[in-house]
Short mmCIF file of C-alpha atoms in Angstrom, two decimals:
data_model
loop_
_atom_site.label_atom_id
_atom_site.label_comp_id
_atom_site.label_asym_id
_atom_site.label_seq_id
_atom_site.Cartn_x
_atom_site.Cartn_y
_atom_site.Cartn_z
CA UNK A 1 0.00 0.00 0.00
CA UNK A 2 1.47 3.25 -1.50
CA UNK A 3 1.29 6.18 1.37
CA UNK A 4 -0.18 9.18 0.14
CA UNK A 5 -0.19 12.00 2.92
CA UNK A 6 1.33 12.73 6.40
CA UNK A 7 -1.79 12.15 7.78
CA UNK A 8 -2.10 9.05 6.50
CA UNK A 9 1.34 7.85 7.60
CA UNK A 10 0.41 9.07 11.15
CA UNK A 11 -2.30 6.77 10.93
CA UNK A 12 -0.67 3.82 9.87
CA UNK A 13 2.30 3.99 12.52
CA UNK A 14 -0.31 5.19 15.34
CA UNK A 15 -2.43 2.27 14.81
CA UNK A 16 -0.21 -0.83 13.86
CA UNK A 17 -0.75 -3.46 15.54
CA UNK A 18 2.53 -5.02 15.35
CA UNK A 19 5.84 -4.87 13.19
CA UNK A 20 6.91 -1.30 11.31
CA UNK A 21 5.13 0.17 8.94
CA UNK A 22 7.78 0.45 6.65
CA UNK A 23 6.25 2.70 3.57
CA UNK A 24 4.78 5.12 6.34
CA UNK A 25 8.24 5.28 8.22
CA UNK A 26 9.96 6.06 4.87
CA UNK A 27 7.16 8.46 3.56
CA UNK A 28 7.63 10.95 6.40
CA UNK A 29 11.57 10.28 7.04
CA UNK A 30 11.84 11.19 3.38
CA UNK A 31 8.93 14.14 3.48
CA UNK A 32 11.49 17.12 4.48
CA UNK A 33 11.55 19.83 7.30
CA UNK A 34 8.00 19.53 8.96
CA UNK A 35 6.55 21.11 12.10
CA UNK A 36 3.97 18.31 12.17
CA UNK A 37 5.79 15.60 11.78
CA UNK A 38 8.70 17.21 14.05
CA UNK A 39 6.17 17.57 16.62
CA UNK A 40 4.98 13.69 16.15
CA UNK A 41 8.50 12.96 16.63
CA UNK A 42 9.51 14.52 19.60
CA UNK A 43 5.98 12.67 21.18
CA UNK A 44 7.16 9.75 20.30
CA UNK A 45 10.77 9.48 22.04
CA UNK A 46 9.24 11.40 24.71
CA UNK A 47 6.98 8.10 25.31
CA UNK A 48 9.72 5.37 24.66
CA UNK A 49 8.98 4.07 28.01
CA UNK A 50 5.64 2.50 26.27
CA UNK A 51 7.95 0.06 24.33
CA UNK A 52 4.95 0.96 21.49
CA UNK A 53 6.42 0.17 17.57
CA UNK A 54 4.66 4.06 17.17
CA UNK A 55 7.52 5.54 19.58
CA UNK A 56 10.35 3.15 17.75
CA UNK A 57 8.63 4.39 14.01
CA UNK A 58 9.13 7.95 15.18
CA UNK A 59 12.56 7.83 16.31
CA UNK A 60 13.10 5.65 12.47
CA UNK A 61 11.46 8.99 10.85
CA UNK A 62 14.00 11.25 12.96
CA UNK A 63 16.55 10.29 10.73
CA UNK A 64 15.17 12.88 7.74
CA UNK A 65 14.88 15.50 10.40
CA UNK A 66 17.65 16.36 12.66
CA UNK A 67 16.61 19.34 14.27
CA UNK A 68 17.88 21.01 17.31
CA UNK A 69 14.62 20.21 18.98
CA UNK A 70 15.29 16.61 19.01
CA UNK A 71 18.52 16.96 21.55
CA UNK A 72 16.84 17.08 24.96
CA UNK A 73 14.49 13.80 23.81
CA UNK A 74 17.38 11.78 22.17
CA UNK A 75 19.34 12.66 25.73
CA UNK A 76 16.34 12.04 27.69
CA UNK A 77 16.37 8.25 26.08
CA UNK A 78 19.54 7.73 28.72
CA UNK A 79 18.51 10.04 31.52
CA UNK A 80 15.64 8.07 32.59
CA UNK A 81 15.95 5.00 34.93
CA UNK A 82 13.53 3.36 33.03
CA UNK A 83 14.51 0.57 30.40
CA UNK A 84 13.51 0.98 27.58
CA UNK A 85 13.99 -1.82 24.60
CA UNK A 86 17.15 -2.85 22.48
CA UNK A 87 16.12 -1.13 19.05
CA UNK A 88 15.35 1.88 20.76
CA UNK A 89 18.14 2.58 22.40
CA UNK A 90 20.22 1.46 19.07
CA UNK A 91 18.13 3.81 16.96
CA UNK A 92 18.54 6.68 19.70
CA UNK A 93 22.48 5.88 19.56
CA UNK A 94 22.44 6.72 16.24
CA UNK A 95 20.35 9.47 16.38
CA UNK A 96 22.46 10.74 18.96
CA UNK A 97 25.58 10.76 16.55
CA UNK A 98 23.60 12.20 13.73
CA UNK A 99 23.03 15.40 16.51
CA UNK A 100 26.82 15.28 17.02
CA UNK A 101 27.95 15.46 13.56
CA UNK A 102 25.16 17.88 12.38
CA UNK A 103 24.58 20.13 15.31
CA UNK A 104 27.89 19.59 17.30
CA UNK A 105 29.07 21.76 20.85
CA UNK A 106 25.09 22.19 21.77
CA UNK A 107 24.52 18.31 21.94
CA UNK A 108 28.28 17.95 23.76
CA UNK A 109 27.68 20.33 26.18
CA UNK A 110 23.60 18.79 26.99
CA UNK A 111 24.86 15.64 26.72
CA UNK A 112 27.76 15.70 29.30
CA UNK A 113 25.82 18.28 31.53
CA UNK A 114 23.43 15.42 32.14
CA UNK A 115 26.73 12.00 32.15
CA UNK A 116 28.58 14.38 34.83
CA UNK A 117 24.85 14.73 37.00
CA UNK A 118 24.02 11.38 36.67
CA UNK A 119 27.42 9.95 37.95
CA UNK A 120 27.39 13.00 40.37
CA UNK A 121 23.98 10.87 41.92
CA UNK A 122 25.27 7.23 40.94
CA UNK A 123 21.83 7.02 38.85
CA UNK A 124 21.30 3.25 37.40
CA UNK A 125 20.12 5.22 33.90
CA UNK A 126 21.94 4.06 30.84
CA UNK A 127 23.62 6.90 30.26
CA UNK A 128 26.30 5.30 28.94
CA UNK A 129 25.21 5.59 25.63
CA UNK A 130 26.22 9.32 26.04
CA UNK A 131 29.86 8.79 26.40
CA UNK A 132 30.16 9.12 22.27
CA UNK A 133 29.95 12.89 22.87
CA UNK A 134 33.48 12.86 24.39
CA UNK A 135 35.02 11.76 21.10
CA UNK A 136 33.35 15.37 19.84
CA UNK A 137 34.13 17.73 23.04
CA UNK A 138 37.31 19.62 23.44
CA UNK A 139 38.75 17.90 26.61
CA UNK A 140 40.30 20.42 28.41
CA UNK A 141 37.50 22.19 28.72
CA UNK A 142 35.67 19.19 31.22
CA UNK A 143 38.76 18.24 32.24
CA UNK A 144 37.82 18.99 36.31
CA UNK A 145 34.72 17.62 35.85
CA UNK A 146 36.24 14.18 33.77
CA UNK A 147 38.53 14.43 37.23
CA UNK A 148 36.04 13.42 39.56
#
């Protein structure tokens, strides 16, 4: 089935029962820069904790829409002591490099803000997965805070 409109793809993803909705996922990844679908988006990785295939579709779509709007959410994937499943937090890892390339400093200096408060409070969150923003950050300037 050929997808025809955002709203249509919206549909599709929100109401699957199971599985991805591939043509959907690849109709609005592919649609370019969209408040909508930005805004559908940011829902969805807001409500990974629902393990839902709508909140995994979304972050899929992210990929055609890197935005700086999309840093807190991808970071809040690893902030949270809640688990959330396997392919999420793959597909949020590589959001969460697309940010670094693309955007850059911003996501470095969100990101380790939260790795340096979350050690600060020995949190059991996975954020872990944030430690590829040191490969991107200028190292001197943490270096007290890498110290503790």
């Amino acid at each position: 089935m050929k997808v025809t409109s955002k709203e249509e793809a919206f549909y599709i993803i929100e109401t699957q029962k199971s599985g991805l909705p591939f043509g959907a996922i690849k109709y609005l990844r592919d649609y370019g820069k969209d408040d909508e679908i930005l805004k559908k988006i940011i829902e969805g990785l807001e409500s990974f904790e629902d393990h839902s295939d709508a909140s995994l579709s979304y972050a899929i779509v992210a990929e055609g829409h890197i935005d700086r709007a999309l840093i807190d959410p991808v970071i809040g994937l690893y902030t949270s002591e809640i688990d959330s499943s396997d392919f999420m937090n793959e597909q949020g890892l590589y959001l969460f490099g697309k940010l670094l390339r693309e955007i850059g400093e911003e996501v470095v200096e969100k990101s380790l803000a939260e790795v340096f408060r979350l050690h600060e409070i020995d949190s059991n969150a996975c954020y872990h997965f944030l430690f590829d923003s040191f490969r991107f950050a200028d190292l001197d300037k943490y270096d007290a805070q890498i110290s503790k």
